[in-house]
Tab-separated table of C-alpha atoms in Angstrom:
chain	number	residue	atom	x	y	z
Y	781	MET	CA	-23.107	-6.269	15.104
Y	782	ASP	CA	-22.431	-7.300	11.511
Y	783	ASP	CA	-18.965	-7.646	9.976
Y	784	ARG	CA	-19.203	-4.332	8.121
Y	785	ALA	CA	-20.061	-2.388	11.285
Y	786	GLU	CA	-17.157	-4.035	13.117
Y	787	TRP	CA	-14.701	-3.013	10.379
Y	788	ASP	CA	-16.103	0.527	10.296
Y	789	ASP	CA	-15.726	0.806	14.075
Y	790	LEU	CA	-12.173	-0.545	13.946
Y	791	ARG	CA	-11.244	1.889	11.186
Y	792	GLU	CA	-12.645	4.852	13.106
Y	793	ARG	CA	-10.678	3.878	16.216
Y	794	ARG	CA	-7.435	3.378	14.261
Y	795	VAL	CA	-7.724	6.670	12.370
Y	796	ALA	CA	-8.210	8.466	15.687
Y	797	GLU	CA	-4.853	7.189	16.990
Y	798	PRO	CA	-1.931	9.644	17.087
Y	799	GLY	CA	0.114	9.528	13.893
Y	800	ALA	CA	-2.459	7.537	11.940
Y	801	VAL	CA	-3.098	10.247	9.373
Y	802	GLU	CA	0.631	10.707	8.759
Y	803	ALA	CA	1.179	6.953	8.460
Y	804	TYR	CA	-1.697	6.666	5.986
Y	805	GLU	CA	-0.249	9.496	3.904
Y	806	ALA	CA	3.213	7.885	3.909
Y	807	ALA	CA	1.713	4.569	2.776
Y	808	ARG	CA	-0.272	6.324	0.042
Y	809	ILE	CA	2.856	8.059	-1.257
Y	810	ALA	CA	4.821	4.783	-1.237
Y	811	PHE	CA	2.024	3.063	-3.152
Y	812	GLU	CA	1.911	5.853	-5.738
Y	813	LEU	CA	5.701	5.735	-6.135
Y	814	GLY	CA	5.609	1.982	-6.703
Y	815	ARG	CA	2.796	2.285	-9.213
Y	816	THR	CA	4.630	5.022	-11.100
Y	817	ALA	CA	7.849	2.997	-11.168
Y	818	ARG	CA	5.962	0.031	-12.597
Y	819	GLN	CA	4.321	2.186	-15.257
Y	820	LEU	CA	7.704	3.580	-16.277
Y	821	ARG	CA	9.192	0.070	-16.508
Y	822	ASP	CA	6.235	-1.052	-18.611
Y	823	ARG	CA	6.610	1.923	-20.953
Y	824	ALA	CA	10.301	1.170	-21.332
Y	825	GLY	CA	9.448	-2.416	-22.239
Y	826	ARG	CA	11.186	-3.889	-19.235
Y	827	MET	CA	10.018	-6.747	-17.149
Y	828	GLY	CA	9.351	-6.417	-13.452
Y	829	LEU	CA	11.998	-6.971	-10.857
Y	830	ARG	CA	13.759	-10.269	-11.170
Y	831	ARG	CA	14.039	-12.517	-8.175
Y	832	ARG	CA	17.524	-13.412	-7.090
Y	833	ALA	CA	18.488	-16.781	-5.769
Y	834	ALA	CA	18.999	-16.746	-2.035
Y	835	ARG	CA	22.614	-16.581	-1.031
Y	836	PRO	CA	23.867	-18.919	1.681
């Protein structure tokens, strides 16, 4: 079996698991929210999130 067929088989098995569709939808919404937030920051001329120094 080639790599592509293995990935396709794995995907089919994972999507068939209980809750997989809901989890995929939640991840899609989170991705869209993040993308929208970034677009809004870009339009406002702001830089991305700044990294803070780790506190001890």
